Coordinates of C-alpha atoms in Angstrom, one line a residue:
Chain A
M12 CA 133.5 111.6 230.1
S13 CA 134.0 112.7 226.5
C14 CA 137.8 113.4 226.5
E15 CA 140.1 110.4 226.3
T16 CA 141.7 109.6 229.5
P17 CA 145.3 110.8 229.1
T18 CA 148.0 108.4 229.9
M19 CA 151.5 107.7 228.7
A20 CA 153.0 105.0 226.6
P21 CA 154.5 102.3 228.8
T22 CA 158.1 103.0 227.6
E23 CA 157.7 106.6 228.4
A24 CA 156.2 105.8 231.8
L25 CA 159.2 103.5 232.4
R26 CA 161.5 106.4 231.4
T27 CA 159.9 108.6 233.9
V28 CA 160.2 105.9 236.5
A29 CA 164.0 105.6 235.8
I30 CA 164.4 109.4 235.8
N31 CA 162.7 109.5 239.2
G32 CA 165.0 106.8 240.5
A33 CA 167.9 109.0 239.5
Y34 CA 166.3 112.0 241.2
N35 CA 165.8 110.0 244.4
A36 CA 169.4 108.8 244.3
S37 CA 170.6 112.4 243.7
R38 CA 168.9 113.5 247.0
A39 CA 170.4 110.5 248.9
L40 CA 173.9 111.1 247.5
S41 CA 173.8 114.9 248.1
K42 CA 173.0 114.2 251.7
W43 CA 175.8 111.6 252.0
L44 CA 178.4 113.9 250.4
H45 CA 177.1 117.2 251.8
R46 CA 177.3 118.5 248.3
G47 CA 174.9 119.2 245.5
V48 CA 174.9 116.1 243.4
R49 CA 172.6 115.5 240.5
L50 CA 172.1 112.2 238.7
T51 CA 170.6 112.5 235.2
C52 CA 169.1 109.6 233.4
N53 CA 167.3 109.4 230.1
G54 CA 165.6 106.1 230.7
F55 CA 166.3 102.6 229.4
R56 CA 167.8 101.8 226.1
S57 CA 168.8 98.5 224.4
V58 CA 172.4 98.1 223.6
P59 CA 174.1 95.4 221.5
I60 CA 176.0 93.0 223.8
A61 CA 179.2 93.7 221.9
D62 CA 178.9 97.5 222.7
A63 CA 178.1 97.0 226.4
G64 CA 181.8 96.8 227.3
L65 CA 182.3 100.3 225.9
A66 CA 180.0 101.8 228.4
F67 CA 182.8 103.7 230.0
G68 CA 184.6 104.7 226.8
D69 CA 187.3 102.3 225.9
A70 CA 187.1 98.6 226.9
E71 CA 190.5 99.0 228.6
T72 CA 189.6 102.1 230.6
V73 CA 190.6 101.3 234.2
V74 CA 187.8 102.0 236.6
A75 CA 187.0 101.5 240.3
A76 CA 183.6 99.8 240.4
V77 CA 181.0 98.8 243.0
H78 CA 178.7 96.0 242.0
L79 CA 175.3 95.2 243.6
P80 CA 173.3 92.3 242.3
L81 CA 169.6 92.8 242.4
A82 CA 167.2 90.4 244.1
G83 CA 163.4 90.2 244.5
D84 CA 160.9 90.8 241.7
V85 CA 163.6 92.4 239.5
T86 CA 166.9 90.6 238.9
G87 CA 169.9 92.0 237.3
H88 CA 172.7 94.3 238.4
M89 CA 173.5 97.8 239.5
L90 CA 177.0 99.2 238.9
L91 CA 178.6 102.4 240.1
A92 CA 182.0 103.1 238.4
F93 CA 184.6 105.8 238.5
P94 CA 188.0 106.4 236.9
E95 CA 190.7 106.1 239.5
E96 CA 191.3 109.8 240.0
T97 CA 187.6 110.6 240.6
A98 CA 187.3 107.6 242.9
T99 CA 190.1 109.0 245.1
A100 CA 188.5 112.4 244.9
L101 CA 185.2 110.9 246.1
V102 CA 186.9 109.3 249.0
D103 CA 188.3 112.7 250.0
L104 CA 184.8 114.1 249.8
I105 CA 183.4 111.3 252.0
M106 CA 186.2 111.5 254.5
Q107 CA 185.9 115.4 254.4
A108 CA 189.7 115.4 253.8
P109 CA 191.5 118.0 251.7
S110 CA 191.5 117.3 248.0
G111 CA 194.4 115.0 247.0
T112 CA 194.7 113.3 250.4
T113 CA 193.6 109.9 249.1
I114 CA 196.3 108.4 246.9
Q115 CA 195.4 104.7 246.9
L116 CA 192.3 102.6 247.2
G117 CA 192.9 100.4 250.3
E118 CA 190.4 98.6 252.4
L119 CA 189.0 101.7 254.1
E120 CA 188.7 103.6 250.8
Q121 CA 187.0 100.6 249.1
S122 CA 184.6 100.4 252.0
C123 CA 183.7 104.2 251.4
L124 CA 183.0 103.5 247.8
E125 CA 181.0 100.4 248.6
E126 CA 178.9 102.5 251.0
T127 CA 178.4 105.1 248.3
G128 CA 177.2 102.3 245.9
N129 CA 174.8 101.2 248.6
I130 CA 173.3 104.6 249.1
V131 CA 172.9 105.3 245.3
S132 CA 171.5 101.9 244.6
T133 CA 169.2 101.7 247.5
A134 CA 167.7 105.1 246.8
Y135 CA 167.3 104.3 243.1
A136 CA 165.8 100.8 243.8
N137 CA 163.4 102.2 246.5
S138 CA 162.1 104.7 244.0
L139 CA 161.5 102.0 241.4
S140 CA 159.9 99.7 243.9
K141 CA 157.5 102.4 245.0
W142 CA 156.5 103.4 241.5
L143 CA 156.1 99.9 240.1
D144 CA 154.9 98.2 243.3
L145 CA 157.7 95.7 243.0
H146 CA 160.2 94.4 245.5
I147 CA 163.6 95.4 244.3
E148 CA 166.5 94.7 246.6
P149 CA 170.2 95.5 246.0
R150 CA 172.3 92.9 247.7
V151 CA 175.7 93.3 249.4
P152 CA 178.1 95.5 247.4
S153 CA 181.5 94.3 246.2
F154 CA 184.4 96.2 244.8
A155 CA 186.7 95.7 241.8
F156 CA 189.4 97.8 240.2
D157 CA 190.0 96.7 236.7
M158 CA 189.4 97.3 233.0
A159 CA 185.8 98.3 232.2
C160 CA 185.1 95.5 229.8
A161 CA 186.5 92.9 232.3
I162 CA 184.2 94.4 235.0
L163 CA 181.1 94.2 232.8
D164 CA 181.8 90.6 231.7
P165 CA 180.3 88.8 234.7
L166 CA 177.3 91.1 234.8
L167 CA 176.5 90.4 231.2
M168 CA 176.8 86.7 231.6
D169 CA 173.5 86.8 233.5
L170 CA 171.8 89.0 230.9
A171 CA 173.1 87.7 227.6
G172 CA 171.4 84.4 227.4
F173 CA 168.5 85.4 225.2
G174 CA 168.9 87.8 222.3
N175 CA 171.8 89.9 221.3
E176 CA 171.0 93.0 223.3
I177 CA 170.7 94.1 226.9
Y178 CA 168.7 96.8 228.5
V179 CA 170.4 99.5 230.4
A180 CA 169.5 102.7 232.2
S181 CA 172.7 104.8 232.4
T182 CA 173.1 107.8 234.7
E183 CA 175.5 110.7 234.5
F184 CA 176.6 112.8 237.5
L185 CA 176.8 116.5 238.1
L186 CA 178.7 117.6 241.2
D187 CA 178.2 121.2 242.2
G188 CA 177.0 121.8 238.7
K189 CA 180.0 120.2 237.0
R190 CA 179.9 117.0 235.0
F191 CA 181.8 114.2 236.9
E192 CA 183.1 111.1 235.2
W193 CA 181.1 108.7 237.3
G194 CA 178.7 106.2 235.9
F195 CA 175.8 104.4 237.4
M196 CA 174.0 101.6 235.5
L197 CA 170.9 99.6 236.1
L198 CA 171.0 96.4 234.1
P199 CA 167.8 94.4 234.5
S200 CA 167.5 90.9 233.1
H201 CA 165.2 90.6 230.0
A202 CA 162.5 89.0 232.1
S203 CA 162.7 91.8 234.7
F204 CA 162.6 94.5 232.1
A205 CA 159.4 92.9 230.7
V206 CA 157.9 92.8 234.3
M207 CA 158.7 96.5 234.7
E208 CA 157.2 97.4 231.3
S209 CA 154.1 95.4 232.1
R210 CA 153.7 97.3 235.4
C211 CA 153.9 100.5 233.4
N212 CA 150.9 99.3 231.4
Q213 CA 148.9 99.7 234.5
E214 CA 146.8 102.9 234.3
S215 CA 147.8 104.0 237.7
V216 CA 151.5 104.0 237.0
R217 CA 151.1 105.7 233.6
A218 CA 148.9 108.4 235.1
E219 CA 151.3 108.9 238.0
A220 CA 154.2 109.4 235.5
L221 CA 152.2 112.1 233.7
Q222 CA 151.4 113.8 237.0
T223 CA 155.1 113.8 237.9
I224 CA 156.0 115.5 234.7
A225 CA 153.5 118.3 235.4
I226 CA 154.8 118.7 238.9
N227 CA 158.4 118.8 237.8
G228 CA 157.4 121.6 235.4
S229 CA 156.2 123.6 238.3
F230 CA 159.5 123.0 240.2
D231 CA 161.5 124.3 237.3
A232 CA 159.2 127.3 236.9
S233 CA 159.5 128.0 240.6
R234 CA 163.2 128.1 240.4
A235 CA 163.2 130.3 237.4
I236 CA 160.8 132.9 238.7
S237 CA 162.4 132.9 242.2
K238 CA 165.7 133.8 240.5
L239 CA 164.0 136.7 238.6
L240 CA 162.2 138.1 241.7
R241 CA 165.0 137.3 244.1
R242 CA 162.3 135.9 246.4
G243 CA 161.1 132.5 247.4
V244 CA 158.3 131.7 244.9
K245 CA 156.7 128.3 245.1
I246 CA 154.5 127.3 242.2
S247 CA 152.6 124.2 243.1
T248 CA 150.3 121.9 241.2
E249 CA 148.4 118.7 241.7
G250 CA 149.4 117.7 238.2
F251 CA 146.7 117.1 235.6
V252 CA 143.1 117.4 236.8
R253 CA 139.9 117.1 235.0
M254 CA 137.7 120.1 235.6
A255 CA 134.2 121.2 234.4
L256 CA 134.4 124.0 231.8
D257 CA 132.5 126.4 234.2
D258 CA 135.0 125.9 237.0
V259 CA 138.1 127.0 235.0
G260 CA 139.1 130.4 236.4
A261 CA 135.9 130.6 238.4
H262 CA 137.5 132.7 241.1
F263 CA 138.2 135.5 238.6
R264 CA 134.5 135.8 237.8
D265 CA 134.0 138.8 240.1
D266 CA 136.7 140.8 238.3
D267 CA 135.6 143.1 235.5
E268 CA 138.9 142.6 233.7
I269 CA 141.8 140.3 234.0
L270 CA 145.3 140.3 232.5
A271 CA 146.6 137.3 230.7
W272 CA 149.7 136.3 229.0
H273 CA 148.8 133.7 226.4
L274 CA 151.0 131.3 224.5
D275 CA 149.9 129.1 221.7
L276 CA 151.9 125.9 222.2
G277 CA 152.6 125.7 218.5
T278 CA 151.9 123.6 215.5
H279 CA 153.5 120.4 216.8
L280 CA 151.8 120.1 220.2
H281 CA 148.5 121.9 220.1
G282 CA 147.3 123.7 223.2
H283 CA 147.6 126.8 225.3
A284 CA 149.5 128.2 228.2
L285 CA 148.0 131.0 230.1
L286 CA 149.1 133.1 233.1
V287 CA 146.2 135.0 234.6
M288 CA 145.9 137.6 237.3
N289 CA 143.5 140.4 238.2
N290 CA 144.6 144.0 238.1
P291 CA 145.7 144.4 241.8
N292 CA 147.8 141.3 241.5
A293 CA 149.3 142.4 238.2
L294 CA 150.4 145.7 239.9
R295 CA 152.0 143.6 242.7
F296 CA 153.7 141.3 240.2
S297 CA 155.1 144.3 238.3
D298 CA 156.5 145.7 241.6
L299 CA 158.2 142.5 242.4
I300 CA 159.8 142.2 239.0
L301 CA 160.9 145.8 239.0
Q302 CA 162.4 145.2 242.5
Q303 CA 160.5 148.0 244.1
P304 CA 158.4 148.2 247.3
V305 CA 154.8 146.8 247.1
P306 CA 152.7 148.8 246.4
T307 CA 154.5 151.2 244.1
T308 CA 152.9 150.7 240.8
T309 CA 149.4 152.2 240.5
K310 CA 148.9 151.9 236.8
L311 CA 150.3 149.5 234.1
G312 CA 152.2 151.5 231.7
E313 CA 154.6 150.3 229.0
L314 CA 157.4 149.5 231.4
E315 CA 155.2 147.6 233.7
E316 CA 153.6 145.6 230.9
S317 CA 157.0 144.8 229.6
A318 CA 158.1 143.6 233.0
L319 CA 155.0 141.4 233.3
Q320 CA 155.6 139.9 230.0
E321 CA 159.2 139.1 231.0
G322 CA 157.9 137.4 234.2
A323 CA 155.3 135.4 232.3
N324 CA 157.8 134.4 229.6
I325 CA 160.1 133.0 232.3
I326 CA 157.4 131.0 234.0
G327 CA 156.0 129.7 230.7
S328 CA 159.4 128.9 229.2
A329 CA 160.5 127.0 232.3
F330 CA 157.3 125.0 232.3
L331 CA 157.5 124.2 228.6
N332 CA 161.2 123.4 228.6
S333 CA 160.6 121.0 231.4
W334 CA 157.8 119.3 229.5
S335 CA 159.8 119.2 226.4
T336 CA 162.7 117.5 228.2
W337 CA 160.6 115.0 230.1
L338 CA 158.4 114.0 227.3
D339 CA 161.1 114.3 224.6
I340 CA 158.6 116.2 222.4
E341 CA 159.6 119.4 220.6
I342 CA 157.4 122.3 221.7
V343 CA 157.7 125.3 219.4
P344 CA 155.4 127.9 220.9
G345 CA 154.1 131.0 219.1
A346 CA 154.8 134.5 220.1
P347 CA 153.4 135.4 223.6
Q348 CA 150.4 137.7 223.6
F349 CA 149.4 140.0 226.4
V350 CA 145.6 140.7 226.7
H351 CA 143.3 142.6 229.1
D352 CA 139.7 141.5 228.9
A353 CA 136.7 140.1 230.7
P354 CA 137.5 136.7 232.5
D355 CA 135.1 134.7 230.4
A356 CA 136.5 136.2 227.2
V357 CA 140.1 135.4 228.0
I358 CA 139.6 132.0 229.6
G359 CA 136.9 131.0 227.1
S360 CA 139.2 131.6 224.2
V361 CA 141.6 128.8 225.3
L362 CA 138.9 126.3 226.2
A363 CA 137.3 126.2 222.8
E364 CA 139.1 123.1 221.5
Q365 CA 138.4 121.0 224.5
A366 CA 134.8 122.4 224.8
M367 CA 134.1 121.0 221.4
V368 CA 134.6 117.4 222.5
G369 CA 133.2 117.5 226.0
D370 CA 131.9 119.4 229.0
D371 CA 135.1 119.2 231.0
V372 CA 138.7 120.0 230.4
F373 CA 142.0 118.3 231.2
L374 CA 144.5 120.8 232.5
T375 CA 147.4 121.6 234.8
Q376 CA 146.6 124.5 237.2
T377 CA 149.1 126.0 239.5
D378 CA 149.0 128.0 242.7
F379 CA 151.6 130.7 243.6
V380 CA 153.1 131.4 247.0
V381 CA 155.5 134.3 247.3
D382 CA 157.5 134.7 250.5
G383 CA 155.0 132.3 252.2
Q384 CA 151.9 134.2 251.1
T385 CA 149.4 132.8 248.5
V386 CA 148.9 135.2 245.6
E387 CA 146.1 135.0 243.1
W388 CA 148.1 134.3 240.0
M389 CA 147.2 131.3 238.0
F390 CA 149.1 129.4 235.4
L391 CA 147.2 127.0 233.2
L392 CA 148.5 124.5 230.8
L393 CA 145.9 123.1 228.5
P394 CA 147.0 120.5 225.9
A395 CA 144.4 120.0 223.2
P396 CA 142.8 116.6 223.0
S397 CA 145.0 115.9 219.9
A398 CA 148.1 116.9 221.9
M399 CA 147.3 114.3 224.6
R400 CA 147.0 111.7 221.9
L401 CA 150.4 112.9 220.5
I402 CA 152.0 112.6 223.9
D403 CA 150.7 109.0 224.1
S404 CA 151.5 107.9 220.5
S405 CA 154.7 109.8 219.6
L406 CA 156.5 108.3 222.6
K407 CA 155.8 104.7 221.9
Chain B
M151 CA 192.7 89.5 204.8
T152 CA 189.4 87.8 205.3
V153 CA 187.6 89.3 208.2
S154 CA 183.9 88.6 208.8
P155 CA 182.5 92.2 208.8
S156 CA 179.6 91.3 211.0
T157 CA 181.8 90.2 213.8
V158 CA 184.6 92.8 213.7
E159 CA 184.2 95.2 216.5
S160 CA 186.8 97.7 215.6
S161 CA 189.8 97.8 213.3
V162 CA 191.6 100.7 214.7
A163 CA 195.2 100.3 215.9
Q164 CA 195.2 101.5 219.5
E165 CA 198.8 100.9 220.6
P166 CA 202.1 100.3 218.7
V167 CA 201.9 96.6 219.1
A168 CA 201.9 95.7 215.4
P169 CA 204.4 96.5 212.6
A170 CA 203.7 99.6 210.4
G171 CA 200.7 99.0 208.2
A172 CA 199.4 96.2 210.4
V173 CA 196.1 96.6 212.2
V174 CA 195.2 95.4 215.7
H175 CA 191.5 94.4 215.6
S176 CA 189.6 94.7 218.9
I177 CA 186.6 92.5 219.5
G178 CA 184.0 93.2 222.1
I179 CA 181.9 90.9 224.2
A180 CA 180.5 88.1 222.1
G181 CA 182.6 89.4 219.2
M182 CA 184.7 87.3 216.8
C183 CA 187.4 88.1 214.2
V184 CA 189.8 86.2 211.9
V185 CA 193.0 88.0 210.7
K186 CA 196.2 87.3 208.8
A187 CA 199.6 88.4 209.9
P188 CA 200.9 91.1 210.3
D189 CA 197.4 92.0 211.7
K190 CA 196.7 91.0 215.3
V191 CA 193.5 90.6 217.3
R192 CA 192.8 91.4 220.9
T193 CA 190.1 91.7 223.5
V194 CA 189.6 92.5 227.2
L195 CA 188.2 89.7 229.4
G196 CA 186.8 89.4 232.9
S197 CA 184.7 86.3 233.6
C198 CA 184.3 85.5 229.9
I199 CA 186.7 83.3 228.0
G200 CA 188.7 84.4 225.1
V201 CA 189.5 81.6 222.7
A202 CA 192.3 82.1 220.2
M203 CA 192.9 79.6 217.2
Y204 CA 195.7 79.9 214.8
D205 CA 197.6 78.2 212.0
R206 CA 201.2 79.3 212.3
V207 CA 202.2 78.1 208.9
A208 CA 199.4 80.0 207.1
K209 CA 199.9 82.9 209.6
I210 CA 196.2 83.1 210.1
G211 CA 194.5 83.4 213.5
G212 CA 191.2 84.3 215.1
M213 CA 189.6 85.1 218.4
G214 CA 186.2 84.8 220.0
H215 CA 185.0 86.4 223.2
V216 CA 182.7 83.7 224.7
I217 CA 180.2 84.7 227.3
L218 CA 178.0 81.6 228.0
P219 CA 178.8 77.9 228.1
D220 CA 176.0 76.2 226.2
S221 CA 174.0 77.3 223.2
T222 CA 171.1 75.0 224.3
E223 CA 170.6 77.3 227.3
G224 CA 169.8 80.5 225.3
T225 CA 169.2 82.1 222.0
G226 CA 171.0 84.7 219.8
D227 CA 174.4 85.1 218.2
P228 CA 176.3 81.8 218.0
A229 CA 179.5 83.7 218.9
K230 CA 178.1 84.2 222.5
F231 CA 178.2 80.5 223.3
A232 CA 181.2 78.4 223.9
D233 CA 180.2 75.4 221.8
T234 CA 178.9 77.3 218.8
A235 CA 181.6 80.0 219.0
V236 CA 184.3 77.3 218.7
D237 CA 182.5 75.8 215.7
L238 CA 182.1 79.2 214.1
L239 CA 185.7 80.3 214.7
L240 CA 187.1 77.1 213.3
E241 CA 184.9 77.4 210.2
Q242 CA 186.0 81.0 209.6
L243 CA 189.6 80.1 210.1
V244 CA 189.5 77.3 207.5
E245 CA 187.5 79.5 205.1
A246 CA 190.3 82.1 205.4
G247 CA 192.9 79.6 204.4
G248 CA 193.9 77.9 207.7
V249 CA 194.5 74.2 207.6
R250 CA 192.4 72.4 210.1
A251 CA 195.1 69.8 211.0
R252 CA 197.5 72.6 211.9
V253 CA 195.2 74.6 214.0
A254 CA 195.9 75.0 217.7
A255 CA 194.1 77.0 220.4
K256 CA 194.8 79.0 223.6
I257 CA 192.2 80.2 226.1
V258 CA 192.3 83.1 228.6
G259 CA 189.9 84.6 231.1
G260 CA 187.2 83.1 233.4
A261 CA 188.0 85.4 236.4
A262 CA 185.7 85.9 239.4
M263 CA 185.8 89.6 239.1
F264 CA 183.9 90.6 242.2
G265 CA 185.0 87.5 244.1
D266 CA 181.6 86.2 243.0
E267 CA 181.5 82.4 243.1
R268 CA 178.5 82.3 240.7
A269 CA 180.3 84.3 238.0
G270 CA 183.5 82.5 238.7
G271 CA 181.6 79.3 238.4
L272 CA 180.2 80.4 235.1
G273 CA 183.7 81.4 233.9
R274 CA 184.9 77.9 234.8
R275 CA 182.0 76.3 232.9
N276 CA 182.8 78.5 229.9
A277 CA 186.4 77.3 230.1
E278 CA 185.4 73.7 230.4
S279 CA 182.9 74.0 227.6
V280 CA 185.4 75.6 225.2
T281 CA 188.0 72.9 226.1
A282 CA 185.5 70.1 225.5
R283 CA 184.4 71.6 222.1
L284 CA 188.1 71.9 221.1
A285 CA 188.6 68.3 222.0
H286 CA 185.5 67.4 220.0
H287 CA 187.1 68.9 216.9
K288 CA 190.5 67.4 217.9
I289 CA 192.0 70.9 218.2
R290 CA 195.1 71.0 220.4
L291 CA 194.8 73.3 223.4
A292 CA 198.3 74.7 223.5
A293 CA 198.1 76.9 226.6
S294 CA 195.6 78.6 229.0
A295 CA 195.5 81.4 231.5
V296 CA 192.2 81.1 233.3
G297 CA 190.7 81.8 236.8
G298 CA 191.8 84.3 239.4
Q299 CA 190.1 87.5 240.3
R300 CA 191.6 90.0 237.8
G301 CA 190.7 91.0 234.3
R302 CA 193.1 90.3 231.4
K303 CA 194.0 91.9 228.1
M304 CA 194.5 89.2 225.4
L305 CA 196.5 89.8 222.2
L306 CA 197.0 87.1 219.5
D307 CA 199.8 87.3 216.9
P308 CA 198.9 84.9 214.2
A309 CA 202.4 85.0 212.8
S310 CA 203.7 83.1 215.8
G311 CA 200.6 81.9 217.6
M312 CA 201.8 83.7 220.7
V313 CA 199.2 85.2 222.9
Q314 CA 200.2 88.1 225.2
V315 CA 198.2 88.2 228.4
E316 CA 198.3 91.3 230.6
I317 CA 196.8 92.0 234.0
I318 CA 196.7 95.7 235.0
G319 CA 199.7 96.6 237.1
E320 CA 201.6 93.4 236.2
T321 CA 204.2 92.6 233.6
P322 CA 202.6 91.0 230.5
D323 CA 203.0 87.2 230.1
T324 CA 203.2 85.4 226.8
I325 CA 201.7 82.0 226.5

């Protein structure tokens, strides 16, 4: 194999693992609250011990907190904390009581919050366990209502023995799209953080993290295009695959001409994005975007081409924004180009860089399903070999 | 006033607890700070121990937020550990003009915040270790407010050596 095997730096892989933990916890908490809850996490960071008590703003901020010590291969702590007013609002949500019903945090209310801590922590820990192949077990939750710094004191006692910093993965909450002042923290011991990092050195974990980023790009693109078409569109991908040059776009070979929307990924992260379809499918895509019955369009005029470009822009932008967010790499694409040409001419033009260094290419290829039916649209994301090295090196 | 810049967490007055022009210095976990009246110094404690030392005549006082009992059991900033933090605070107090023979101490904290015996145990060990180190230096332990299951705010006024201890929802005590 002539291309380098693309992987991710361990720290980035661990970031992806943490983000997925938050994603898993989001699903569990949404189910528990019967509401759309999203936990967002930006991975682990090291924090001076002196600043750790400011995690919730001021050291004296009074919070309700659920603490779960971690046992198993990873030791440390998980902490779910809320200001008093959002803690009572959460109890109302759990009890399905009208807003403002809960006015104090008694035994029953504390039990509700402890159960919430259980649900978030277990889902988060299960995700980490699965990714890293480690046994991570949150223990029995306990509740405290006190000043933030006082609550963090006993947790930091375990973590502060060596060095002047601790590692923390902090999570923010969105409830029905609005930011909620809840905080969830994973605080592994130094030794456990090293164990998790070393697990991320394993090729399989790093490769899995990269696949997840590709798959998440397709989720975001699905949502964006479904909104535009007002239909259920599912864009699916197996993530990154290695493919022989000859096999790329092979099923378009019988077409005389294909339409493609091409985007150069820019000067920072070299590569190409390409949305490809044959003429009948382009007519169909145009009808869907223009919200008219299929088939209505019989020829691609200026209006139809403009509609297709809009659709392609939306898919491509969603994919690239997702990549940019997950990889924390700036992607500044060039202007999109719309081309009609023979399949080999179109696809060949974006394979040149990878073809120079081998007989196969590394790419993300997607399939499209619209209203349950597979359609022959194809979206390709082809980072150049230098881009794969950038992904690896720039994130260390 | 002499304040060790590397150990000062914040020097922003947050409440009207000091006369005009005075500053209330807040220290974080493992922080340390020495001040001269009318300035004051404070911290928030859970299981950790806050150790205050002061010379009432010189009106100089300092505070450390101790997180672990024994420097031989770890590495890093000496202000984290009970034994080295007491040594360091005393040294800074004397450097700032305090007279060692007049220095007295008060300690606060050491709660079992989540009813956790282990953390509570560590809090007790911290308190014992600070007390032992003060005795080693022949520093008088004038008062203490340790144990329980609640966090505490601790505020030292070096002019009087008084330490205000406040638990959320309760009337502040002065020790």
